[in-house]
Amino acid sequence: MQLSVPPPGPGATAWSPETVTSDPYNAQTPSAALAAPLTPADALFVRNHFEVPDLPADRWRLRIDGAVGTPYSVGYEELTAFPHREVDVVVECAGNGRTSMSPRPSGLPWGQRAVGCARFAGVPFGLLAERAGVDPAAVEFVFTGADSGTVRGRHVPFARGLPRALALHPDTLLATRLDGAPLTPRHGAPVRLVVPGRFAVADVKWLTGARAVTEPFEGVFQTEEYVYVDSAGRAGEPVGALLVKSVITAPEPDEDLRRGRETEVRGHAWSGGGVAVRRVEVRAVHEDEPNEPDSPEGGWHDAELGRPSGPYAWTDWSVRWTPRTPGRYRILARATDAAGAVQPVRAAWNAGGYGCNPVAVTEVVVV
Ligand SMILES: Nc1nc2c(c(=O)[nH]1)N[C@H]1C(S)=C(S)[C@@H](COP(=O)(O)O)O[C@H]1N2
Ligand SMILES: [Mo]
């Protein structure tokens, strides 16, 4: 079982994410790796819609065009000469956790581990866009990857629109490095976009195109996929900022705990748009207790919060707990962010199962 695998030592590459589908390759972060403050690159979940393209750095170019003064293009060597920044970022697939929604939405059957916190380094996209001279009428940039395939009967590249202000924000990076090493092919080598604080669908991998547009983009990954669609079939907004959320990394699911022995409940919490986590509360609900999980009021304990490694990194939390009664418990964790958003008991159902951020739950047995 993944849970009992000790973390590999420095420089080791023993991790392999848990495969969800093999063609295209999609995989979740293993539990033991999720517990680390930063997720190692080779453990980080992978979400690919199409086959990983073969894109050697020496053949890579990014073209910035559309509503710009002069189209500008840059190669890998040139890009690496620009000033780099390092940003620790929660990377979360918008569909993370959708298997806990009922009825089960369409899409990849992610459990709770299509998430990680990764250290990226790269060049702010805005620095390059400046070279092209962005037209004042541009409202978005359309970022395009080198991968393509058939979606809803059409052959399309992977492409997403990003509002102008976010695209030009100094924290939006053309990332060349992840976890201290060059990007690996599965995570978007040689260059991927990283948009901190947004669902990871914004982070276009194998990035080759950036087009400034004066009308909102209407590509399939913008208007049909990665859109909140309600139970009446009404399409709302495309997924955007991450939602306030927590994950429990200890105890492990189904772990046996001893009555009267103190244990540490631990995890991470995050929110979107650079908003900090203000509070994490934890509650243990015994199987014989009434009113759960619909009224989890009372019995909540404030967890101690660690210091996140940056404004877009997750916040580690922990609380000590000594179970008194044998039996099954559900351990619940709920985060509140600095804007006052709180994890709901049940996430709002939507057809794609996006933004699934209910109170985190782990079941344990006390003997
Ligand atoms: N070009 C391209 N970029 C992409 C995707 C893709 O399929 N193609 N998937 C997106 C989605 S939905 C997610 S969740 C993240 C996952 O990033 P990772 O595989 O590095 O974890 O990549 C995003 N960028
Ligand atoms: Mo995703």
Short mmCIF file of C-alpha atoms and ligand atoms in Angstrom, two decimals:
data_model
loop_
_atom_site.label_atom_id
_atom_site.label_comp_id
_atom_site.label_asym_id
_atom_site.label_seq_id
_atom_site.Cartn_x
_atom_site.Cartn_y
_atom_site.Cartn_z
CA MET A 1 0.00 0.00 0.00
CA GLN A 2 1.25 3.50 -0.85
CA LEU A 3 0.69 4.71 2.70
CA SER A 4 3.41 2.59 4.24
CA VAL A 5 6.05 3.52 1.68
CA PRO A 6 8.69 5.73 3.34
CA PRO A 7 9.46 8.96 1.49
CA PRO A 8 12.52 8.54 -0.74
CA GLY A 9 15.72 10.29 0.33
CA PRO A 10 17.25 13.39 -1.26
CA GLY A 11 17.76 13.07 -5.00
CA ALA A 12 15.80 9.82 -5.13
CA THR A 13 13.18 9.39 -7.82
CA ALA A 14 11.31 6.52 -6.28
CA TRP A 15 7.90 8.16 -6.38
CA SER A 16 5.41 7.26 -8.96
CA PRO A 17 1.98 8.84 -8.90
CA GLU A 18 -1.03 6.48 -8.71
CA THR A 19 -2.27 5.91 -12.23
CA VAL A 20 -5.92 6.79 -12.86
CA THR A 21 -5.83 6.31 -16.64
CA SER A 22 -2.86 5.24 -18.75
CA ASP A 23 -3.80 6.62 -22.19
CA PRO A 24 -3.62 9.55 -21.83
CA TYR A 25 -1.61 9.29 -18.65
CA ASN A 26 -3.41 10.66 -15.57
CA ALA A 27 -2.32 10.00 -12.01
CA GLN A 28 -2.92 11.14 -8.42
CA THR A 29 -0.35 12.26 -5.87
CA PRO A 30 0.42 9.31 -3.52
CA SER A 31 -0.80 9.84 0.08
CA ALA A 32 2.64 9.75 1.66
CA ALA A 33 3.90 12.42 -0.75
CA LEU A 34 0.86 14.59 -0.11
CA ALA A 35 1.89 14.82 3.54
CA ALA A 36 5.15 16.63 2.67
CA PRO A 37 5.28 20.43 2.93
CA LEU A 38 6.15 20.64 -0.78
CA THR A 39 5.19 17.92 -3.24
CA PRO A 40 8.16 16.30 -5.02
CA ALA A 41 7.96 16.71 -8.81
CA ASP A 42 7.86 13.00 -9.50
CA ALA A 43 4.99 12.52 -7.03
CA LEU A 44 2.85 15.43 -8.23
CA PHE A 45 -0.47 14.41 -9.84
CA VAL A 46 -0.64 14.53 -13.63
CA ARG A 47 -3.60 15.67 -15.74
CA ASN A 48 -3.24 15.20 -19.48
CA HIS A 49 -6.10 15.48 -21.94
CA PHE A 50 -4.02 14.23 -24.85
CA GLU A 51 -0.76 12.41 -25.49
CA VAL A 52 2.33 14.15 -24.07
CA PRO A 53 3.90 16.01 -27.03
CA ASP A 54 7.56 15.61 -27.90
CA LEU A 55 8.92 19.12 -27.50
CA PRO A 56 12.70 19.36 -27.01
CA ALA A 57 13.90 22.67 -25.54
CA ASP A 58 16.07 23.45 -28.56
CA ARG A 59 13.04 23.30 -30.86
CA TRP A 60 10.72 25.20 -28.52
CA ARG A 61 9.47 28.71 -29.31
CA LEU A 62 6.74 30.79 -27.76
CA ARG A 63 4.95 33.19 -30.09
CA ILE A 64 3.11 36.18 -28.61
CA ASP A 65 0.74 37.65 -31.19
CA GLY A 66 -2.81 38.85 -31.81
CA ALA A 67 -3.73 42.28 -30.44
CA VAL A 68 -0.13 43.39 -29.91
CA GLY A 69 2.05 46.10 -31.45
CA THR A 70 4.53 43.63 -32.97
CA PRO A 71 4.36 39.84 -32.64
CA TYR A 72 7.24 38.65 -30.50
CA SER A 73 8.74 35.21 -30.31
CA VAL A 74 11.27 33.74 -27.92
CA GLY A 75 13.33 30.54 -27.79
CA TYR A 76 14.35 28.55 -24.72
CA GLU A 77 17.90 29.87 -24.37
CA GLU A 78 16.69 33.45 -24.70
CA LEU A 79 13.92 32.83 -22.18
CA THR A 80 16.31 31.49 -19.56
CA ALA A 81 18.31 34.75 -19.80
CA PHE A 82 15.33 36.74 -18.44
CA PRO A 83 15.07 37.28 -14.67
CA HIS A 84 13.42 34.32 -12.95
CA ARG A 85 11.16 34.17 -9.93
CA GLU A 86 10.37 31.25 -7.68
CA VAL A 87 6.80 30.72 -6.47
CA ASP A 88 5.33 27.96 -4.29
CA VAL A 89 1.90 27.20 -5.67
CA VAL A 90 -1.00 24.92 -4.81
CA VAL A 91 -1.68 23.01 -8.02
CA GLU A 92 -5.19 21.55 -7.95
CA CYS A 93 -7.26 20.08 -10.74
CA ALA A 94 -10.71 21.66 -10.84
CA GLY A 95 -12.19 18.14 -10.75
CA ASN A 96 -10.27 17.08 -7.65
CA GLY A 97 -12.59 15.21 -5.27
CA ARG A 98 -15.46 14.86 -7.74
CA THR A 99 -15.98 11.17 -6.81
CA SER A 100 -17.41 12.38 -3.50
CA MET A 101 -20.25 14.16 -5.33
CA SER A 102 -23.57 12.42 -5.80
CA PRO A 103 -24.78 11.67 -8.40
CA ARG A 104 -21.27 11.12 -9.74
CA PRO A 105 -20.41 13.86 -12.25
CA SER A 106 -18.76 13.03 -15.56
CA GLY A 107 -14.99 13.39 -15.85
CA LEU A 108 -11.91 11.61 -14.50
CA PRO A 109 -12.70 9.72 -11.29
CA TRP A 110 -10.37 11.71 -9.05
CA GLY A 111 -10.27 10.92 -5.36
CA GLN A 112 -8.93 13.71 -3.15
CA ARG A 113 -5.36 13.73 -4.41
CA ALA A 114 -5.34 15.62 -7.72
CA VAL A 115 -3.51 18.30 -5.78
CA GLY A 116 -0.05 19.23 -4.57
CA CYS A 117 2.01 22.23 -3.58
CA ALA A 118 4.88 22.72 -5.99
CA ARG A 119 7.84 25.06 -6.25
CA PHE A 120 8.01 26.52 -9.74
CA ALA A 121 10.60 28.89 -11.17
CA GLY A 122 10.18 30.89 -14.34
CA VAL A 123 9.94 34.22 -16.09
CA PRO A 124 6.91 36.48 -15.58
CA PHE A 125 4.88 36.30 -18.80
CA GLY A 126 4.27 40.06 -18.52
CA LEU A 127 7.97 40.76 -19.12
CA LEU A 128 7.74 39.15 -22.56
CA ALA A 129 4.29 40.51 -23.38
CA GLU A 130 5.75 43.99 -22.79
CA ARG A 131 8.20 43.35 -25.63
CA ALA A 132 5.27 42.72 -27.97
CA GLY A 133 3.40 45.79 -26.77
CA VAL A 134 -0.10 44.74 -25.67
CA ASP A 135 -2.96 46.58 -27.40
CA PRO A 136 -5.14 48.45 -24.86
CA ALA A 137 -8.20 46.71 -26.37
CA ALA A 138 -6.91 43.22 -25.47
CA VAL A 139 -9.15 41.64 -22.82
CA GLU A 140 -7.56 38.20 -22.57
CA PHE A 141 -4.65 36.09 -23.64
CA VAL A 142 -5.32 32.71 -25.20
CA PHE A 143 -2.58 30.31 -24.15
CA THR A 144 -2.10 27.24 -26.35
CA GLY A 145 -0.20 24.02 -25.73
CA ALA A 146 1.58 21.83 -28.28
CA ASP A 147 -0.79 18.92 -27.53
CA SER A 148 -4.06 18.31 -29.35
CA GLY A 149 -6.79 15.73 -29.85
CA THR A 150 -10.49 15.19 -30.34
CA VAL A 151 -12.98 16.65 -27.87
CA ARG A 152 -16.73 16.59 -28.50
CA GLY A 153 -16.10 15.61 -32.11
CA ARG A 154 -13.63 18.40 -32.89
CA HIS A 155 -9.87 18.25 -33.24
CA VAL A 156 -8.52 20.95 -30.95
CA PRO A 157 -5.30 21.98 -29.25
CA PHE A 158 -5.34 22.44 -25.49
CA ALA A 159 -6.06 26.18 -25.16
CA ARG A 160 -7.38 28.41 -22.40
CA GLY A 161 -8.16 32.10 -22.10
CA LEU A 162 -6.90 34.13 -19.15
CA PRO A 163 -8.07 37.66 -18.31
CA ARG A 164 -5.47 40.26 -19.25
CA ALA A 165 -4.73 41.50 -15.73
CA LEU A 166 -4.03 37.96 -14.49
CA ALA A 167 -1.91 37.09 -17.52
CA LEU A 168 0.24 40.19 -17.02
CA HIS A 169 0.43 39.80 -13.22
CA PRO A 170 4.07 39.49 -12.10
CA ASP A 171 3.33 36.13 -10.40
CA THR A 172 2.08 34.52 -13.62
CA LEU A 173 5.09 32.61 -14.86
CA LEU A 174 6.47 30.92 -17.93
CA ALA A 175 7.83 28.16 -15.72
CA THR A 176 10.90 26.21 -16.77
CA ARG A 177 11.64 24.54 -13.44
CA LEU A 178 9.70 22.49 -10.91
CA ASP A 179 11.05 21.37 -7.56
CA GLY A 180 14.57 22.64 -8.37
CA ALA A 181 14.97 20.81 -11.69
CA PRO A 182 13.95 21.41 -15.31
CA LEU A 183 10.31 20.53 -15.98
CA THR A 184 9.71 16.91 -16.91
CA PRO A 185 7.73 16.09 -20.08
CA ARG A 186 4.60 15.04 -18.19
CA HIS A 187 4.47 18.36 -16.30
CA GLY A 188 4.83 20.46 -19.45
CA ALA A 189 8.50 20.57 -20.54
CA PRO A 190 10.15 22.71 -21.58
CA VAL A 191 7.83 25.59 -20.59
CA ARG A 192 4.43 25.74 -18.91
CA LEU A 193 2.29 28.56 -17.71
CA VAL A 194 1.75 28.82 -13.94
CA VAL A 195 -1.10 31.00 -12.72
CA PRO A 196 -0.93 30.99 -8.91
CA GLY A 197 -4.23 30.83 -7.04
CA ARG A 198 -6.25 29.45 -9.96
CA PHE A 199 -7.40 25.92 -10.75
CA ALA A 200 -4.56 24.22 -12.61
CA VAL A 201 -6.41 24.07 -15.92
CA ALA A 202 -5.08 27.64 -16.32
CA ASP A 203 -1.52 26.33 -16.28
CA VAL A 204 -1.13 25.46 -19.95
CA LYS A 205 1.67 22.89 -20.34
CA TRP A 206 3.95 22.62 -23.41
CA LEU A 207 3.11 26.27 -23.98
CA THR A 208 3.81 27.49 -27.52
CA GLY A 209 1.25 30.24 -28.19
CA ALA A 210 0.00 33.37 -26.42
CA ARG A 211 -2.50 35.39 -28.42
CA ALA A 212 -3.94 38.68 -27.16
CA VAL A 213 -7.64 38.85 -28.05
CA THR A 214 -10.22 41.62 -27.88
CA GLU A 215 -13.19 39.25 -27.33
CA PRO A 216 -13.46 36.50 -24.71
CA PHE A 217 -12.14 33.15 -25.96
CA GLU A 218 -14.76 30.53 -26.79
CA GLY A 219 -12.67 27.37 -27.07
CA VAL A 220 -14.01 24.04 -25.88
CA PHE A 221 -11.92 24.07 -22.66
CA GLN A 222 -13.36 27.52 -21.91
CA THR A 223 -17.05 27.26 -22.71
CA GLU A 224 -17.88 23.53 -22.59
CA GLU A 225 -15.29 21.82 -20.39
CA TYR A 226 -14.13 23.40 -17.11
CA VAL A 227 -17.33 25.38 -16.78
CA TYR A 228 -19.72 25.23 -13.83
CA VAL A 229 -22.94 23.73 -15.26
CA ASP A 230 -25.86 23.38 -12.81
CA SER A 231 -28.34 20.51 -12.50
CA ALA A 232 -30.70 22.25 -14.94
CA GLY A 233 -27.92 22.22 -17.55
CA ARG A 234 -27.31 25.96 -17.34
CA ALA A 235 -23.67 26.86 -18.01
CA GLY A 236 -22.20 29.46 -15.69
CA GLU A 237 -18.65 30.73 -15.36
CA PRO A 238 -15.51 28.86 -16.40
CA VAL A 239 -13.61 27.60 -13.35
CA GLY A 240 -11.28 30.29 -12.03
CA ALA A 241 -9.86 30.86 -8.56
CA LEU A 242 -9.24 27.93 -6.23
CA LEU A 243 -11.83 27.53 -3.48
CA VAL A 244 -11.07 27.33 0.24
CA LYS A 245 -10.22 23.71 1.03
CA SER A 246 -8.34 21.37 3.35
CA VAL A 247 -6.94 17.88 3.20
CA ILE A 248 -6.17 15.53 6.11
CA THR A 249 -2.80 13.77 5.75
CA ALA A 250 -2.64 12.10 9.21
CA PRO A 251 -3.97 9.86 10.55
CA GLU A 252 -4.14 7.78 7.40
CA PRO A 253 -7.53 6.45 6.30
CA ASP A 254 -8.59 3.37 8.26
CA GLU A 255 -5.60 3.72 10.57
CA ASP A 256 -6.02 1.93 13.92
CA LEU A 257 -5.62 4.31 16.84
CA ARG A 258 -5.48 3.45 20.53
CA ARG A 259 -7.98 4.63 23.08
CA GLY A 260 -6.35 7.05 25.53
CA ARG A 261 -3.27 7.58 23.36
CA GLU A 262 -2.64 11.02 21.95
CA THR A 263 -2.37 11.28 18.21
CA GLU A 264 -1.69 14.20 15.89
CA VAL A 265 -4.24 15.12 13.23
CA ARG A 266 -2.50 16.98 10.44
CA GLY A 267 -3.04 18.33 6.98
CA HIS A 268 -2.86 21.29 4.63
CA ALA A 269 -5.33 24.03 3.77
CA TRP A 270 -5.45 26.62 0.98
CA SER A 271 -7.66 29.07 -0.82
CA GLY A 272 -7.65 30.92 -4.12
CA GLY A 273 -6.40 34.18 -5.53
CA GLY A 274 -3.62 34.60 -2.98
CA VAL A 275 -6.13 34.77 -0.08
CA ALA A 276 -4.59 33.36 3.11
CA VAL A 277 -6.04 30.61 5.29
CA ARG A 278 -7.24 32.16 8.56
CA ARG A 279 -8.47 29.16 10.47
CA VAL A 280 -8.72 25.38 10.36
CA GLU A 281 -11.05 23.54 12.71
CA VAL A 282 -11.03 19.82 13.36
CA ARG A 283 -13.69 17.61 14.83
CA ALA A 284 -13.80 13.90 15.61
CA VAL A 285 -17.28 12.38 15.31
CA HIS A 286 -17.84 8.98 16.90
CA GLU A 287 -20.07 6.56 14.97
CA ASP A 288 -22.67 6.60 17.77
CA GLU A 289 -22.96 10.38 17.75
CA PRO A 290 -26.19 11.67 16.20
CA ASN A 291 -26.51 14.52 13.73
CA GLU A 292 -23.53 13.92 11.56
CA PRO A 293 -22.40 14.94 9.09
CA ASP A 294 -25.18 17.41 8.40
CA SER A 295 -24.89 19.49 11.53
CA PRO A 296 -21.24 19.49 12.44
CA GLU A 297 -21.60 22.44 14.83
CA GLY A 298 -20.05 22.07 18.26
CA GLY A 299 -17.07 19.91 19.03
CA TRP A 300 -14.77 21.79 16.66
CA HIS A 301 -11.20 22.46 17.80
CA ASP A 302 -8.93 25.08 16.34
CA ALA A 303 -5.86 23.59 14.71
CA GLU A 304 -2.49 25.25 15.01
CA LEU A 305 -1.46 26.81 11.70
CA GLY A 306 2.04 26.74 10.25
CA ARG A 307 3.51 29.52 8.16
CA PRO A 308 2.98 28.95 4.46
CA SER A 309 6.13 29.19 2.33
CA GLY A 310 4.52 31.94 0.24
CA PRO A 311 1.19 33.62 -0.54
CA TYR A 312 0.07 30.82 -2.91
CA ALA A 313 1.43 27.87 -0.92
CA TRP A 314 -0.73 25.77 1.34
CA THR A 315 -0.82 26.20 5.11
CA ASP A 316 0.10 23.19 7.24
CA TRP A 317 -2.11 22.62 10.26
CA SER A 318 -2.16 20.19 13.18
CA VAL A 319 -4.12 19.44 16.32
CA ARG A 320 -3.60 16.87 19.07
CA TRP A 321 -6.39 14.44 19.80
CA THR A 322 -6.79 11.72 22.40
CA PRO A 323 -9.70 9.44 21.52
CA ARG A 324 -11.64 8.25 24.59
CA THR A 325 -14.10 5.74 23.16
CA PRO A 326 -13.43 2.70 20.98
CA GLY A 327 -15.17 2.50 17.64
CA ARG A 328 -15.15 4.21 14.26
CA TYR A 329 -14.65 7.93 14.04
CA ARG A 330 -14.91 10.37 11.20
CA ILE A 331 -12.32 13.11 11.53
CA LEU A 332 -13.51 16.32 9.89
CA ALA A 333 -11.46 19.38 8.97
CA ARG A 334 -12.81 22.67 7.70
CA ALA A 335 -10.83 25.70 6.62
CA THR A 336 -11.84 29.36 6.63
CA ASP A 337 -9.96 31.89 4.53
CA ALA A 338 -9.11 35.51 5.25
CA ALA A 339 -12.08 36.64 3.14
CA GLY A 340 -14.43 34.62 5.40
CA ALA A 341 -15.14 31.77 2.95
CA VAL A 342 -15.67 28.45 4.78
CA GLN A 343 -15.68 24.90 3.42
CA PRO A 344 -19.31 23.75 3.12
CA VAL A 345 -20.63 20.46 4.51
CA ARG A 346 -21.64 19.61 0.93
CA ALA A 347 -20.15 21.24 -2.15
CA ALA A 348 -22.57 22.68 -4.70
CA TRP A 349 -23.23 19.92 -7.24
CA ASN A 350 -22.38 20.73 -10.86
CA ALA A 351 -22.32 18.54 -13.94
CA GLY A 352 -18.53 18.50 -14.31
CA GLY A 353 -17.89 18.01 -10.60
CA TYR A 354 -15.70 21.10 -10.37
CA GLY A 355 -14.76 23.04 -7.27
CA CYS A 356 -15.61 20.17 -4.94
CA ASN A 357 -14.47 21.57 -1.59
CA PRO A 358 -16.58 20.08 1.20
CA VAL A 359 -15.27 19.62 4.74
CA ALA A 360 -12.43 17.04 4.58
CA VAL A 361 -13.16 13.63 6.10
CA THR A 362 -10.98 10.70 7.16
CA GLU A 363 -12.31 7.58 8.86
CA VAL A 364 -10.29 5.87 11.57
CA VAL A 365 -10.83 3.05 14.04
CA VAL A 366 -10.07 3.41 17.75
CA VAL A 367 -9.29 0.13 19.51
N1 LIG B 1 -1.25 21.64 -22.73
C1 LIG B 1 -1.95 21.18 -21.70
N2 LIG B 1 -1.90 21.85 -20.55
C2 LIG B 1 -2.59 21.42 -19.48
C3 LIG B 1 -3.43 20.28 -19.55
C4 LIG B 1 -3.44 19.56 -20.78
O1 LIG B 1 -4.10 18.53 -20.92
N3 LIG B 1 -2.69 20.06 -21.83
N4 LIG B 1 -4.17 19.91 -18.47
C5 LIG B 1 -4.48 20.99 -17.51
C6 LIG B 1 -5.11 20.53 -16.30
S1 LIG B 1 -6.78 20.26 -16.37
C7 LIG B 1 -4.43 20.44 -15.11
S2 LIG B 1 -5.22 20.01 -13.69
C8 LIG B 1 -2.98 20.73 -15.04
C9 LIG B 1 -2.25 19.59 -14.38
O2 LIG B 1 -0.90 19.88 -14.27
P1 LIG B 1 0.12 18.70 -13.94
O3 LIG B 1 -0.15 17.56 -14.85
O4 LIG B 1 1.49 19.27 -14.09
O5 LIG B 1 -0.16 18.32 -12.49
O6 LIG B 1 -2.43 20.94 -16.33
C10 LIG B 1 -3.22 21.76 -17.15
N5 LIG B 1 -2.50 22.11 -18.34
MO MO B 2 -7.54 19.85 -14.24
#
